[in-house]
Coordinates of C-alpha atoms in Angstrom, one line a residue:
M732 CA -19.1 135.9 5.0
K733 CA -17.8 138.3 2.3
Q734 CA -14.1 138.0 1.6
A735 CA -11.4 140.2 0.2
L736 CA -8.0 139.1 -1.1
I737 CA -5.1 141.1 0.2
V738 CA -1.9 140.9 -1.8
I739 CA 1.0 142.4 0.1
D740 CA 4.3 143.7 -1.2
M741 CA 4.5 141.3 -4.2
Q742 CA 6.6 143.8 -6.2
N743 CA 9.8 143.5 -8.1
G744 CA 11.8 145.2 -5.4
F745 CA 11.0 142.3 -3.0
L746 CA 10.9 139.5 -5.6
N747 CA 14.0 140.0 -7.8
P748 CA 17.3 138.5 -6.5
E749 CA 19.1 141.6 -7.9
S750 CA 17.3 143.8 -5.4
P751 CA 18.8 144.4 -1.9
L752 CA 15.3 143.9 -0.4
C753 CA 14.7 140.5 -2.1
I754 CA 13.0 137.9 0.0
R755 CA 14.4 134.5 -0.9
G756 CA 11.2 132.6 -1.0
A757 CA 9.0 135.2 -2.6
R758 CA 9.5 134.6 -6.3
A759 CA 8.4 131.0 -6.0
T760 CA 5.0 132.0 -4.7
V761 CA 4.1 134.1 -7.7
P762 CA 2.3 131.2 -9.7
A763 CA 0.1 130.3 -6.7
C764 CA -0.7 133.9 -6.0
A765 CA -1.6 134.5 -9.7
R766 CA -4.0 131.5 -9.6
V767 CA -5.7 132.8 -6.5
I768 CA -5.9 136.4 -7.9
A769 CA -7.5 135.1 -11.1
S770 CA -10.0 132.9 -9.3
C771 CA -11.0 135.7 -6.9
R772 CA -11.6 138.1 -9.9
R773 CA -13.8 135.4 -11.5
K774 CA -15.8 135.1 -8.3
K775 CA -16.1 138.9 -7.9
I776 CA -14.1 138.8 -4.7
P777 CA -12.3 142.2 -4.2
V778 CA -8.6 142.0 -4.9
I779 CA -6.6 144.6 -3.0
F780 CA -2.9 145.2 -3.7
V781 CA -1.1 146.6 -0.7
N782 CA 2.2 147.9 -2.0
R783 CA 5.2 149.7 -0.7
A784 CA 6.6 152.9 -2.3
Y785 CA 9.3 155.2 -0.9
R786 CA 10.0 158.9 -1.5
A787 CA 13.0 159.4 -3.7
D788 CA 14.8 161.3 -0.9
G789 CA 14.3 158.3 1.5
S790 CA 12.6 160.4 4.1
D791 CA 9.9 157.8 4.7
V792 CA 12.1 154.7 4.6
E793 CA 12.2 152.7 7.9
L794 CA 15.1 153.6 10.1
T795 CA 16.2 149.9 10.2
R796 CA 16.2 149.7 6.4
R797 CA 17.6 153.1 5.4
R798 CA 21.2 152.2 4.9
I799 CA 20.6 149.1 2.7
W800 CA 18.0 151.0 0.7
A801 CA 20.4 153.9 0.0
E802 CA 23.3 151.6 -0.9
G803 CA 21.2 149.3 -3.0
G804 CA 20.0 151.7 -5.6
K805 CA 17.0 153.2 -3.7
P806 CA 14.5 150.4 -4.6
L807 CA 10.7 150.9 -4.6
T808 CA 10.7 154.5 -5.5
P809 CA 8.0 155.9 -7.9
G810 CA 9.1 155.5 -11.5
S811 CA 11.7 152.8 -10.7
R812 CA 12.0 150.1 -13.3
G813 CA 13.5 146.6 -13.5
P814 CA 14.6 144.5 -10.6
I815 CA 14.1 147.2 -7.9
S816 CA 10.8 148.6 -9.2
V817 CA 7.5 149.1 -7.5
E818 CA 5.7 147.0 -10.1
N819 CA 3.8 143.9 -9.5
P820 CA 4.8 140.8 -11.6
P821 CA 3.1 140.6 -15.0
E822 CA 1.6 137.2 -14.1
F823 CA -0.9 139.1 -11.9
G824 CA -2.4 141.0 -14.8
R825 CA -3.6 144.1 -12.9
C826 CA -7.1 145.1 -14.0
G827 CA -9.4 148.1 -13.4
E828 CA -11.5 146.4 -10.8
D829 CA -8.5 145.9 -8.5
Y830 CA -7.8 148.2 -5.6
E831 CA -4.4 149.5 -4.6
I832 CA -3.2 150.9 -1.3
I833 CA 0.3 152.2 -0.5
K834 CA 1.4 151.4 3.0
P835 CA 4.3 153.1 4.9
R836 CA 5.2 150.3 7.2
F837 CA 4.8 146.5 7.7
S838 CA 1.1 146.2 8.5
A839 CA -1.4 146.8 5.7
F840 CA -3.6 148.6 8.2
F841 CA -1.0 151.0 9.7
Q842 CA -1.8 154.6 8.6
T843 CA -3.7 153.4 5.5
S844 CA -7.4 153.4 4.5
L845 CA -7.6 149.6 4.3
D846 CA -10.0 149.2 7.2
L847 CA -12.3 151.9 5.8
L848 CA -12.3 150.3 2.4
L849 CA -13.0 146.8 3.8
R850 CA -15.9 148.1 5.8
R851 CA -17.4 150.0 2.9
L852 CA -17.2 146.8 0.8
G853 CA -18.9 144.8 3.6
V854 CA -15.9 142.5 4.0
E855 CA -15.8 140.2 7.1
T856 CA -12.9 137.9 6.1
V857 CA -9.5 138.9 4.8
V858 CA -7.5 136.4 2.8
L859 CA -3.8 137.2 3.2
T860 CA -1.1 136.5 0.6
G861 CA 2.3 138.1 -0.1
T862 CA 5.6 138.7 1.6
T863 CA 7.3 138.7 4.0
T864 CA 5.5 136.3 6.4
P865 CA 7.2 137.4 9.7
N866 CA 6.8 141.1 9.0
C867 CA 4.0 142.3 6.7
I868 CA 1.8 139.2 6.7
R869 CA 2.0 138.7 10.5
T870 CA 1.5 142.3 11.5
T871 CA -1.5 142.6 9.1
C872 CA -2.9 139.4 10.5
Y873 CA -2.7 140.6 14.1
D874 CA -4.2 144.0 13.2
A875 CA -7.0 142.3 11.3
L876 CA -7.8 140.1 14.2
S877 CA -7.7 143.1 16.6
L878 CA -10.2 144.8 14.3
D879 CA -12.5 141.7 14.4
Y880 CA -12.0 140.4 10.9
R881 CA -11.8 136.7 10.3
V882 CA -8.3 136.0 8.9
L883 CA -7.4 133.3 6.4
V884 CA -3.7 133.0 5.5
L885 CA -2.7 131.0 2.4
E886 CA 0.6 129.6 3.4
D887 CA 1.9 128.7 0.0
C888 CA 1.2 132.2 -1.2
C889 CA 3.3 133.7 1.5
S890 CA 7.1 133.7 1.9
S891 CA 10.1 134.1 4.2
N892 CA 13.8 134.0 3.9
T893 CA 14.0 130.5 5.5
E894 CA 11.6 127.6 5.9
D895 CA 12.1 127.7 9.7
I896 CA 11.0 131.3 9.8
Q897 CA 8.0 130.5 7.6
Q898 CA 6.8 127.6 9.7
A899 CA 7.3 129.3 13.1
N900 CA 5.3 132.3 12.0
M901 CA 2.5 130.3 10.4
S902 CA 2.2 128.3 13.7
D903 CA 2.1 131.5 15.7
M904 CA -0.7 133.0 13.5
G905 CA -2.6 129.8 13.7
N906 CA -2.3 129.8 17.5
V907 CA -3.6 133.3 17.8
G908 CA -6.8 132.6 15.7
A909 CA -6.0 132.9 12.0
E910 CA -6.9 130.0 9.7
I911 CA -3.9 128.6 7.8
R912 CA -4.8 127.0 4.5
S913 CA -3.2 126.0 1.2
S914 CA -4.2 127.8 -1.9
A915 CA -5.4 124.5 -3.4
S916 CA -7.9 124.2 -0.5
F917 CA -9.0 127.8 -0.9
L918 CA -9.5 127.4 -4.7
R919 CA -11.4 124.2 -4.2
E920 CA -13.8 125.9 -1.9
L921 CA -14.2 128.8 -4.4
S922 CA -15.0 126.4 -7.2
G923 CA -17.9 124.9 -5.4
L924 CA -16.7 121.4 -6.3
T925 CA -17.0 118.5 -4.0
I926 CA -14.0 116.2 -4.4
R927 CA -14.5 112.5 -3.4
P928 CA -13.2 109.0 -4.3
A929 CA -14.8 107.4 -7.2
Q930 CA -17.4 104.7 -6.7
A931 CA -18.6 101.8 -8.9
E932 CA -21.8 103.7 -9.8
D933 CA -19.7 106.5 -11.2
L934 CA -18.5 104.3 -14.1
D935 CA -20.9 105.4 -16.8
R936 CA -20.4 109.2 -16.2
C937 CA -16.6 108.8 -16.0
A938 CA -16.5 106.8 -19.2
E939 CA -18.6 109.5 -20.9
I940 CA -16.2 112.2 -19.8
E941 CA -13.1 110.2 -20.9
A942 CA -14.7 109.7 -24.4
A943 CA -15.5 113.4 -24.6
C944 CA -12.0 114.5 -23.7
F945 CA -9.7 112.2 -25.6
P946 CA -9.5 110.8 -29.1
P947 CA -10.3 107.1 -29.3
E948 CA -6.7 106.0 -29.7
Q949 CA -5.8 107.7 -26.4
A950 CA -9.0 107.3 -24.3
A951 CA -9.3 104.6 -21.7
S952 CA -12.0 102.0 -22.4
R953 CA -15.0 101.7 -20.2
E954 CA -13.7 98.4 -18.9
A955 CA -10.3 99.9 -18.1
I956 CA -12.0 102.7 -16.1
R957 CA -14.1 100.0 -14.3
G958 CA -10.8 98.2 -13.3
R959 CA -9.2 101.5 -12.1
I960 CA -12.1 102.4 -9.9
A961 CA -12.0 99.0 -8.4
A962 CA -8.2 98.8 -8.0
W963 CA -7.4 102.3 -6.6
P964 CA -10.5 104.3 -5.8
E965 CA -8.7 106.3 -3.2
T966 CA -6.6 107.9 -6.0
F967 CA -9.4 108.1 -8.5
L968 CA -10.9 111.5 -7.5
V969 CA -14.1 112.8 -9.0
G970 CA -15.3 116.4 -8.9
E971 CA -19.0 116.9 -8.3
L972 CA -21.0 120.0 -8.9
D973 CA -24.7 120.0 -7.7
G974 CA -24.6 116.2 -7.7
E975 CA -23.2 115.9 -11.2
I976 CA -19.6 114.6 -11.9
V977 CA -17.9 117.2 -14.1
G978 CA -14.4 115.7 -14.2
Y979 CA -11.8 113.6 -12.5
A980 CA -8.1 113.2 -11.8
M981 CA -6.8 109.7 -11.3
G982 CA -3.9 107.3 -11.3
P983 CA -2.1 104.7 -9.2
A984 CA 0.8 105.0 -6.8
I985 CA 3.7 103.5 -8.7
A986 CA 7.3 102.4 -7.8
G987 CA 9.3 104.8 -10.0
P988 CA 9.1 108.3 -11.5
V989 CA 8.3 107.1 -15.1
I990 CA 4.9 105.9 -16.4
T991 CA 5.2 103.1 -19.0
D992 CA 2.6 102.1 -21.6
E993 CA 2.2 98.7 -20.0
M994 CA 0.7 100.3 -16.9
F995 CA -2.3 101.7 -18.8
A996 CA -3.5 98.2 -19.4
D997 CA -2.8 96.9 -15.9
P998 CA -5.1 98.2 -13.0
G999 CA -2.9 96.2 -10.7
C1000 CA 0.3 98.2 -11.5
G1001 CA 0.0 100.4 -8.4
G1002 CA 0.3 99.9 -4.7
F1003 CA -0.6 102.2 -1.8
H1004 CA 2.9 102.2 -0.3
N1005 CA 4.6 103.1 -3.6
P1006 CA 6.5 106.5 -3.5
C1007 CA 5.2 108.1 -6.7
Q1008 CA 1.7 109.2 -7.5
A1009 CA 1.0 108.8 -11.2
V1010 CA -1.6 110.8 -13.1
F1011 CA -3.1 108.7 -15.8
S1012 CA -5.9 111.1 -16.7
L1013 CA -7.0 114.6 -15.9
A1014 CA -10.3 115.3 -17.6
V1015 CA -13.2 117.8 -17.4
H1016 CA -16.3 117.5 -19.5
P1017 CA -16.2 120.1 -22.3
E1018 CA -19.4 121.7 -21.0
F1019 CA -17.6 122.6 -17.7
R1020 CA -14.3 123.9 -19.0
G1021 CA -12.9 127.3 -18.4
R1022 CA -13.8 127.3 -14.7
S1023 CA -10.4 126.0 -13.3
Y1024 CA -12.0 122.6 -12.3
G1025 CA -9.1 120.7 -13.8
R1026 CA -6.7 122.7 -11.7
V1027 CA -8.8 122.1 -8.6
L1028 CA -8.9 118.3 -9.3
L1029 CA -5.2 118.0 -9.9
N1030 CA -4.3 120.1 -6.9
A1031 CA -6.6 117.7 -4.8
L1032 CA -4.6 114.7 -6.1
I1033 CA -1.3 116.4 -5.4
E1034 CA -2.4 117.3 -1.8
Q1035 CA -3.5 113.8 -1.2
A1036 CA -0.1 112.5 -2.4
R1037 CA 1.6 114.8 0.1
R1038 CA -0.6 113.5 2.9
H1039 CA 0.3 110.0 2.0
G1040 CA 4.0 110.8 2.1
R1041 CA 4.7 110.3 -1.6
R1042 CA 8.0 111.6 -3.0
A1043 CA 6.7 112.9 -6.4
V1044 CA 3.7 113.2 -8.7
V1045 CA 4.4 112.0 -12.3
L1046 CA 2.6 112.2 -15.6
T1047 CA 3.0 112.3 -19.3
C1048 CA 1.6 115.0 -21.5
R1049 CA 1.5 116.4 -25.1
E1050 CA 3.8 119.3 -25.9
E1051 CA 1.0 121.8 -26.0
K1052 CA 0.2 121.0 -22.3
L1053 CA 3.8 121.5 -21.0
A1054 CA 3.2 125.1 -19.8
Y1055 CA 0.0 124.2 -18.1
Y1056 CA 1.6 121.5 -15.9
E1057 CA 4.7 123.6 -15.4
S1058 CA 2.4 126.1 -13.7
F1059 CA 1.8 123.5 -11.0
G1060 CA 5.6 123.1 -10.5
F1061 CA 6.1 120.0 -12.7
E1062 CA 9.5 119.7 -14.3
N1063 CA 9.9 118.6 -17.9
R1064 CA 12.2 115.5 -18.0
G1065 CA 12.1 115.3 -21.8
I1066 CA 10.5 113.1 -24.4
S1067 CA 8.9 110.0 -23.0
R1068 CA 9.5 106.5 -24.2
S1069 CA 5.7 106.2 -24.4
V1070 CA 4.1 105.6 -27.8
H1071 CA 0.6 105.6 -26.3
G1072 CA -1.9 106.6 -29.0
G1073 CA 0.9 107.0 -31.6
V1074 CA 1.9 110.5 -30.5
V1075 CA 4.8 112.2 -28.8
W1076 CA 4.6 112.5 -25.0
Y1077 CA 6.8 114.2 -22.4
D1078 CA 7.7 112.9 -18.9
M1079 CA 6.7 115.4 -16.2
V1080 CA 7.7 115.2 -12.5
L1081 CA 6.6 117.2 -9.5
P1082 CA 8.9 116.6 -6.5
L1083 CA 7.1 116.7 -3.2

């Protein structure tokens, strides 16, 4: 079924705390939305920005919003700049193949050409992202279902002013027939990767990938990888494409939020009931890089940690990788005490 990604109201006037129309949870969803947008572009899935723009005289502002709009500097008017502007965040990197529709009210279908565009594109499934969940996402969802589209809502790419509002509306949309998914699950499906626990017969390929991705002083030995597969296969996740392993994300569940060098030599350092999921290695064979497989693998390990009730995911990385892991939500806790491989590492923590 052909899909289209709908990005609703992700504009400065709704994202910036200085705007009177700011949605408190919206800014935090920008990284996840950006990842989904980029992946859809790579897969030639139409990306449709459905934005809001008001006339300068306020004649088309909703009655319920008119006073706060007028007193708050008239946000979302054409030509506006800064925290109240109509602009989408730069992380989205608008491109010529994207579509844009301006909507006058909450639903992306209300008095717009969205239905016509989707049918001309042959779309059967709409993937909803944006803000705000109880208003624009929910009304668009209901209208899409009424028009016989299949609806997929990416819950971590949508936002509300409170978590209670977010969860109640996600539950209602799920009950009425929408599919509620995480962006990680959606990206994994787009990638075509099969994620599964490592098995003993995967040893040779995993050792080959490790050697191809890390210098000898940092790479785990073949015997170390054998021990890790045997000790904690449920958190040694491999990604398979057409029957070939292209990469993996792996590590034990450990007692505290810091990885020590001694752990790398001890497959028995973990325990299933420990509160922190460690990432000892995230590796994708060089022949398969540039397709977001590493991101899909790490997201799969993070999702598994959440299902198991872990409190955090922890790792160490080189300075040049800080921005990459921060894009997942990892926090930089400073230079690590690790001297693994004779280089400088940084402790990173993702609270769950």
